[in-house]
Amino acid sequence: MRSGQTVAAELVETIDETHLKMVETMWMPVLFQRVKQLVDQGQSTSDWPQSWHWNWRRKMDRIQGLLAFRTFALICEGDLQGLMQVNTAGVCRLSEQADKHLTYVDYVETAPWNRTEIVPNARFKGVGLTMMRAAIEVSHEEGFHGRIGLHSLPRAEPFYARCGLSDLGIDGTCENLRYFEMTAAQAAAFSR
């Protein structure tokens, strides 16, 4: 969505070499420029974009050939707007759905020009929402009824709360990140 108007985008299953090159040649220069600005301003590393160090090529290499993983790229106006990796071998933690299967969102990232922490005016809004809808759809395809789970980077926590996921608190077994989970009922409400 740009300036309140919906624009057409394509969600492509499977992150490929073209997408990885777009990250390396388009995303990373913008991220590194922002990090340089923050360093020049004397800002702490805690103020840096939290995913600045992610290496999507390495992430894809680690899951090569593993059937439980699916990846997605969101393309709009010829540019890569978002990436997501999900794992279909996740298990629920919420007591009401404990030990049922869910789709676990390993990584989701929006292009730097869509993030107000990096640029003053985001080019597109709704990339994260589109990726959440895709994760819910994968969950339905797998027979998990929309159940998803994920660990959130700290600055993304309010987004997942607004999406209606349940906050299960800080997970000391996963880098002290906050764990969120969505029930089938929450997925249905989100998709309306």
PDB file of C-alpha atoms in Angstrom:
ATOM      1  CA  MET A   1       0.000   0.000   0.000  1.00  0.00           C
ATOM      2  CA  ARG A   2       1.361   3.411  -0.958  1.00  0.00           C
ATOM      3  CA  SER A   3      -0.177   6.666   0.284  1.00  0.00           C
ATOM      4  CA  GLY A   4      -3.324   4.821   1.296  1.00  0.00           C
ATOM      5  CA  GLN A   5      -3.775   3.229  -2.137  1.00  0.00           C
ATOM      6  CA  THR A   6      -3.514  -0.501  -2.735  1.00  0.00           C
ATOM      7  CA  VAL A   7      -0.917  -1.575  -5.294  1.00  0.00           C
ATOM      8  CA  ALA A   8      -0.498  -4.944  -6.993  1.00  0.00           C
ATOM      9  CA  ALA A   9       2.256  -7.203  -5.683  1.00  0.00           C
ATOM     10  CA  GLU A  10       3.308 -10.776  -6.370  1.00  0.00           C
ATOM     11  CA  LEU A  11       4.085 -13.253  -3.619  1.00  0.00           C
ATOM     12  CA  VAL A  12       6.529 -15.783  -5.042  1.00  0.00           C
ATOM     13  CA  GLU A  13       7.142 -19.079  -3.311  1.00  0.00           C
ATOM     14  CA  THR A  14      10.837 -19.954  -3.096  1.00  0.00           C
ATOM     15  CA  ILE A  15      13.519 -17.350  -2.638  1.00  0.00           C
ATOM     16  CA  ASP A  16      15.842 -17.732  -5.614  1.00  0.00           C
ATOM     17  CA  GLU A  17      19.180 -16.355  -6.805  1.00  0.00           C
ATOM     18  CA  THR A  18      17.541 -13.256  -8.281  1.00  0.00           C
ATOM     19  CA  HIS A  19      16.033 -12.382  -4.903  1.00  0.00           C
ATOM     20  CA  LEU A  20      19.309 -12.983  -3.071  1.00  0.00           C
ATOM     21  CA  LYS A  21      21.148 -10.698  -5.497  1.00  0.00           C
ATOM     22  CA  MET A  22      18.494  -8.017  -4.933  1.00  0.00           C
ATOM     23  CA  VAL A  23      19.128  -8.241  -1.188  1.00  0.00           C
ATOM     24  CA  GLU A  24      22.878  -7.958  -1.700  1.00  0.00           C
ATOM     25  CA  THR A  25      22.817  -5.153  -4.270  1.00  0.00           C
ATOM     26  CA  MET A  26      19.740  -3.160  -3.209  1.00  0.00           C
ATOM     27  CA  TRP A  27      18.891  -3.857   0.439  1.00  0.00           C
ATOM     28  CA  MET A  28      22.349  -4.130   1.981  1.00  0.00           C
ATOM     29  CA  PRO A  29      23.709  -0.797   0.685  1.00  0.00           C
ATOM     30  CA  VAL A  30      20.690   1.005   2.191  1.00  0.00           C
ATOM     31  CA  LEU A  31      21.096  -0.842   5.507  1.00  0.00           C
ATOM     32  CA  PHE A  32      24.840  -0.222   5.679  1.00  0.00           C
ATOM     33  CA  GLN A  33      24.355   3.459   4.827  1.00  0.00           C
ATOM     34  CA  ARG A  34      21.898   3.765   7.725  1.00  0.00           C
ATOM     35  CA  VAL A  35      24.290   1.965  10.077  1.00  0.00           C
ATOM     36  CA  LYS A  36      27.088   4.327   8.969  1.00  0.00           C
ATOM     37  CA  GLN A  37      24.852   7.335   9.711  1.00  0.00           C
ATOM     38  CA  LEU A  38      24.079   5.985  13.176  1.00  0.00           C
ATOM     39  CA  VAL A  39      27.768   5.327  13.873  1.00  0.00           C
ATOM     40  CA  ASP A  40      28.644   8.840  12.687  1.00  0.00           C
ATOM     41  CA  GLN A  41      25.986  10.205  15.068  1.00  0.00           C
ATOM     42  CA  GLY A  42      27.471   8.204  17.931  1.00  0.00           C
ATOM     43  CA  GLN A  43      24.368   6.056  18.312  1.00  0.00           C
ATOM     44  CA  SER A  44      24.541   2.777  20.212  1.00  0.00           C
ATOM     45  CA  THR A  45      24.307  -0.549  18.369  1.00  0.00           C
ATOM     46  CA  SER A  46      20.924  -0.962  20.053  1.00  0.00           C
ATOM     47  CA  ASP A  47      19.670   1.806  17.725  1.00  0.00           C
ATOM     48  CA  TRP A  48      20.813  -0.007  14.575  1.00  0.00           C
ATOM     49  CA  PRO A  49      18.250  -1.822  12.392  1.00  0.00           C
ATOM     50  CA  GLN A  50      17.865  -5.141  14.181  1.00  0.00           C
ATOM     51  CA  SER A  51      18.221  -7.292  11.068  1.00  0.00           C
ATOM     52  CA  TRP A  52      21.178  -5.409   9.566  1.00  0.00           C
ATOM     53  CA  HIS A  53      23.459  -8.439   9.988  1.00  0.00           C
ATOM     54  CA  TRP A  54      21.124 -11.055   8.495  1.00  0.00           C
ATOM     55  CA  ASN A  55      22.600 -12.985   5.595  1.00  0.00           C
ATOM     56  CA  TRP A  56      19.759 -14.370   3.499  1.00  0.00           C
ATOM     57  CA  ARG A  57      22.094 -16.334   1.231  1.00  0.00           C
ATOM     58  CA  ARG A  58      23.459 -18.200   4.260  1.00  0.00           C
ATOM     59  CA  LYS A  59      19.930 -18.750   5.558  1.00  0.00           C
ATOM     60  CA  MET A  60      18.916 -20.316   2.243  1.00  0.00           C
ATOM     61  CA  ASP A  61      22.050 -22.474   2.104  1.00  0.00           C
ATOM     62  CA  ARG A  62      21.292 -23.900   5.573  1.00  0.00           C
ATOM     63  CA  ILE A  63      17.828 -25.143   4.579  1.00  0.00           C
ATOM     64  CA  GLN A  64      18.692 -26.340   1.059  1.00  0.00           C
ATOM     65  CA  GLY A  65      16.848 -29.600   0.392  1.00  0.00           C
ATOM     66  CA  LEU A  66      14.981 -29.686   3.732  1.00  0.00           C
ATOM     67  CA  LEU A  67      11.310 -30.338   3.073  1.00  0.00           C
ATOM     68  CA  ALA A  68       9.951 -28.694   6.241  1.00  0.00           C
ATOM     69  CA  PHE A  69      11.053 -25.233   5.069  1.00  0.00           C
ATOM     70  CA  ARG A  70       9.297 -22.921   2.642  1.00  0.00           C
ATOM     71  CA  THR A  71      10.417 -19.475   1.544  1.00  0.00           C
ATOM     72  CA  PHE A  72       8.642 -16.493   0.024  1.00  0.00           C
ATOM     73  CA  ALA A  73       9.568 -13.276  -1.758  1.00  0.00           C
ATOM     74  CA  LEU A  74       7.213 -10.318  -2.224  1.00  0.00           C
ATOM     75  CA  ILE A  75       7.760  -8.344  -5.440  1.00  0.00           C
ATOM     76  CA  CYS A  76       6.142  -5.007  -6.203  1.00  0.00           C
ATOM     77  CA  GLU A  77       6.985  -2.619  -9.024  1.00  0.00           C
ATOM     78  CA  GLY A  78       9.905  -4.861  -9.990  1.00  0.00           C
ATOM     79  CA  ASP A  79      11.635  -4.599  -6.613  1.00  0.00           C
ATOM     80  CA  LEU A  80      11.939  -7.041  -3.744  1.00  0.00           C
ATOM     81  CA  GLN A  81       9.775  -5.741  -0.893  1.00  0.00           C
ATOM     82  CA  GLY A  82       9.944  -8.606   1.605  1.00  0.00           C
ATOM     83  CA  LEU A  83      11.286 -12.081   2.377  1.00  0.00           C
ATOM     84  CA  MET A  84      10.094 -14.852   4.686  1.00  0.00           C
ATOM     85  CA  GLN A  85      11.240 -18.316   5.712  1.00  0.00           C
ATOM     86  CA  VAL A  86       8.837 -20.661   7.510  1.00  0.00           C
ATOM     87  CA  ASN A  87       9.213 -24.105   9.046  1.00  0.00           C
ATOM     88  CA  THR A  88       6.230 -26.454   8.867  1.00  0.00           C
ATOM     89  CA  ALA A  89       7.537 -28.711  11.647  1.00  0.00           C
ATOM     90  CA  GLY A  90       6.662 -26.386  14.539  1.00  0.00           C
ATOM     91  CA  VAL A  91       4.712 -27.366  17.649  1.00  0.00           C
ATOM     92  CA  CYS A  92       2.314 -25.172  19.653  1.00  0.00           C
ATOM     93  CA  ARG A  93       3.071 -23.979  23.173  1.00  0.00           C
ATOM     94  CA  LEU A  94      -0.216 -22.326  24.183  1.00  0.00           C
ATOM     95  CA  SER A  95      -2.005 -24.608  26.647  1.00  0.00           C
ATOM     96  CA  GLU A  96      -5.230 -24.581  24.618  1.00  0.00           C
ATOM     97  CA  GLN A  97      -3.417 -26.020  21.606  1.00  0.00           C
ATOM     98  CA  ALA A  98      -0.325 -27.607  23.176  1.00  0.00           C
ATOM     99  CA  ASP A  99       1.527 -30.152  21.064  1.00  0.00           C
ATOM    100  CA  LYS A 100      -0.528 -29.427  17.938  1.00  0.00           C
ATOM    101  CA  HIS A 101       1.419 -28.549  14.821  1.00  0.00           C
ATOM    102  CA  LEU A 102       1.940 -24.991  13.619  1.00  0.00           C
ATOM    103  CA  THR A 103       3.854 -23.098  10.973  1.00  0.00           C
ATOM    104  CA  TYR A 104       6.827 -21.427  12.603  1.00  0.00           C
ATOM    105  CA  VAL A 105       8.036 -18.166  11.059  1.00  0.00           C
ATOM    106  CA  ASP A 106      11.832 -18.422  11.202  1.00  0.00           C
ATOM    107  CA  TYR A 107      12.566 -15.076   9.546  1.00  0.00           C
ATOM    108  CA  VAL A 108      10.580 -12.285   7.964  1.00  0.00           C
ATOM    109  CA  GLU A 109      12.080  -9.037   6.722  1.00  0.00           C
ATOM    110  CA  THR A 110      10.802  -5.970   4.925  1.00  0.00           C
ATOM    111  CA  ALA A 111      12.919  -4.036   2.423  1.00  0.00           C
ATOM    112  CA  PRO A 112      14.789  -1.191   4.139  1.00  0.00           C
ATOM    113  CA  TRP A 113      12.958   1.510   2.156  1.00  0.00           C
ATOM    114  CA  ASN A 114       9.707   0.279   3.733  1.00  0.00           C
ATOM    115  CA  ARG A 115      10.944   0.726   7.320  1.00  0.00           C
ATOM    116  CA  THR A 116      10.606   4.089   9.052  1.00  0.00           C
ATOM    117  CA  GLU A 117      13.494   3.201  11.376  1.00  0.00           C
ATOM    118  CA  ILE A 118      15.702   3.410   8.255  1.00  0.00           C
ATOM    119  CA  VAL A 119      14.006   5.965   6.003  1.00  0.00           C
ATOM    120  CA  PRO A 120      11.735   8.848   7.044  1.00  0.00           C
ATOM    121  CA  ASN A 121       8.944   7.966   4.593  1.00  0.00           C
ATOM    122  CA  ALA A 122       8.235   4.293   3.916  1.00  0.00           C
ATOM    123  CA  ARG A 123       7.729   3.456   0.245  1.00  0.00           C
ATOM    124  CA  PHE A 124       5.139   0.727   0.919  1.00  0.00           C
ATOM    125  CA  LYS A 125       3.113  -0.317   3.948  1.00  0.00           C
ATOM    126  CA  GLY A 126       1.538  -3.707   4.530  1.00  0.00           C
ATOM    127  CA  VAL A 127       4.478  -5.938   3.612  1.00  0.00           C
ATOM    128  CA  GLY A 128       4.536  -7.504   7.079  1.00  0.00           C
ATOM    129  CA  LEU A 129       0.762  -8.059   6.989  1.00  0.00           C
ATOM    130  CA  THR A 130       1.074  -9.756   3.600  1.00  0.00           C
ATOM    131  CA  MET A 131       3.759 -12.054   4.969  1.00  0.00           C
ATOM    132  CA  MET A 132       1.623 -12.917   8.025  1.00  0.00           C
ATOM    133  CA  ARG A 133      -1.263 -13.810   5.705  1.00  0.00           C
ATOM    134  CA  ALA A 134       1.111 -16.040   3.721  1.00  0.00           C
ATOM    135  CA  ALA A 135       2.282 -17.813   6.898  1.00  0.00           C
ATOM    136  CA  ILE A 136      -1.337 -18.404   7.921  1.00  0.00           C
ATOM    137  CA  GLU A 137      -2.087 -19.761   4.435  1.00  0.00           C
ATOM    138  CA  VAL A 138       0.852 -22.189   4.686  1.00  0.00           C
ATOM    139  CA  SER A 139      -0.537 -23.309   8.040  1.00  0.00           C
ATOM    140  CA  HIS A 140      -3.935 -23.972   6.429  1.00  0.00           C
ATOM    141  CA  GLU A 141      -2.314 -25.839   3.520  1.00  0.00           C
ATOM    142  CA  GLU A 142      -0.486 -28.061   6.014  1.00  0.00           C
ATOM    143  CA  GLY A 143      -3.729 -28.783   7.902  1.00  0.00           C
ATOM    144  CA  PHE A 144      -2.712 -26.674  10.926  1.00  0.00           C
ATOM    145  CA  HIS A 145      -5.840 -24.455  10.772  1.00  0.00           C
ATOM    146  CA  GLY A 146      -3.926 -21.149  10.640  1.00  0.00           C
ATOM    147  CA  ARG A 147      -1.793 -21.759  13.721  1.00  0.00           C
ATOM    148  CA  ILE A 148       1.569 -19.950  13.548  1.00  0.00           C
ATOM    149  CA  GLY A 149       4.347 -19.145  15.989  1.00  0.00           C
ATOM    150  CA  LEU A 150       7.454 -16.966  15.971  1.00  0.00           C
ATOM    151  CA  HIS A 151      10.116 -15.271  18.045  1.00  0.00           C
ATOM    152  CA  SER A 152      10.117 -11.504  17.568  1.00  0.00           C
ATOM    153  CA  LEU A 153      12.917  -9.005  17.367  1.00  0.00           C
ATOM    154  CA  PRO A 154      12.200  -6.419  20.112  1.00  0.00           C
ATOM    155  CA  ARG A 155      11.110  -3.567  17.824  1.00  0.00           C
ATOM    156  CA  ALA A 156       8.658  -5.847  15.986  1.00  0.00           C
ATOM    157  CA  GLU A 157       6.817  -6.930  19.141  1.00  0.00           C
ATOM    158  CA  PRO A 158       4.076  -4.242  18.866  1.00  0.00           C
ATOM    159  CA  PHE A 159       3.394  -5.332  15.262  1.00  0.00           C
ATOM    160  CA  TYR A 160       2.767  -8.964  16.264  1.00  0.00           C
ATOM    161  CA  ALA A 161       0.587  -7.856  19.173  1.00  0.00           C
ATOM    162  CA  ARG A 162      -1.500  -5.734  16.736  1.00  0.00           C
ATOM    163  CA  CYS A 163      -1.794  -8.793  14.465  1.00  0.00           C
ATOM    164  CA  GLY A 164      -3.539 -10.554  17.350  1.00  0.00           C
ATOM    165  CA  LEU A 165      -0.888 -13.118  18.268  1.00  0.00           C
ATOM    166  CA  SER A 166      -0.707 -14.248  21.891  1.00  0.00           C
ATOM    167  CA  ASP A 167       2.386 -13.069  23.762  1.00  0.00           C
ATOM    168  CA  LEU A 168       3.940 -15.986  25.656  1.00  0.00           C
ATOM    169  CA  GLY A 169       6.756 -13.855  27.062  1.00  0.00           C
ATOM    170  CA  ILE A 170      10.530 -13.908  26.819  1.00  0.00           C
ATOM    171  CA  ASP A 171      12.013 -17.249  25.766  1.00  0.00           C
ATOM    172  CA  GLY A 172      15.348 -17.788  27.483  1.00  0.00           C
ATOM    173  CA  THR A 173      16.116 -20.659  25.107  1.00  0.00           C
ATOM    174  CA  CYS A 174      15.990 -18.420  22.014  1.00  0.00           C
ATOM    175  CA  GLU A 175      18.241 -15.373  22.492  1.00  0.00           C
ATOM    176  CA  ASN A 176      15.783 -13.967  25.064  1.00  0.00           C
ATOM    177  CA  LEU A 177      13.375 -13.066  22.278  1.00  0.00           C
ATOM    178  CA  ARG A 178       9.662 -12.775  22.966  1.00  0.00           C
ATOM    179  CA  TYR A 179       7.623 -15.723  21.645  1.00  0.00           C
ATOM    180  CA  PHE A 180       4.249 -15.158  19.977  1.00  0.00           C
ATOM    181  CA  GLU A 181       1.694 -17.715  18.867  1.00  0.00           C
ATOM    182  CA  MET A 182      -1.540 -17.500  16.896  1.00  0.00           C
ATOM    183  CA  THR A 183      -4.467 -19.854  17.442  1.00  0.00           C
ATOM    184  CA  ALA A 184      -6.840 -20.996  14.710  1.00  0.00           C
ATOM    185  CA  ALA A 185      -9.461 -18.542  16.042  1.00  0.00           C
ATOM    186  CA  GLN A 186      -6.948 -15.669  16.034  1.00  0.00           C
ATOM    187  CA  ALA A 187      -5.930 -16.594  12.468  1.00  0.00           C
ATOM    188  CA  ALA A 188      -9.581 -16.495  11.373  1.00  0.00           C
ATOM    189  CA  ALA A 189     -10.033 -13.063  12.992  1.00  0.00           C
ATOM    190  CA  PHE A 190      -6.834 -11.764  11.386  1.00  0.00           C
ATOM    191  CA  SER A 191      -7.901 -12.971   7.931  1.00  0.00           C
ATOM    192  CA  ARG A 192     -11.289 -11.217   8.007  1.00  0.00           C
TER     193      ARG A 192
END
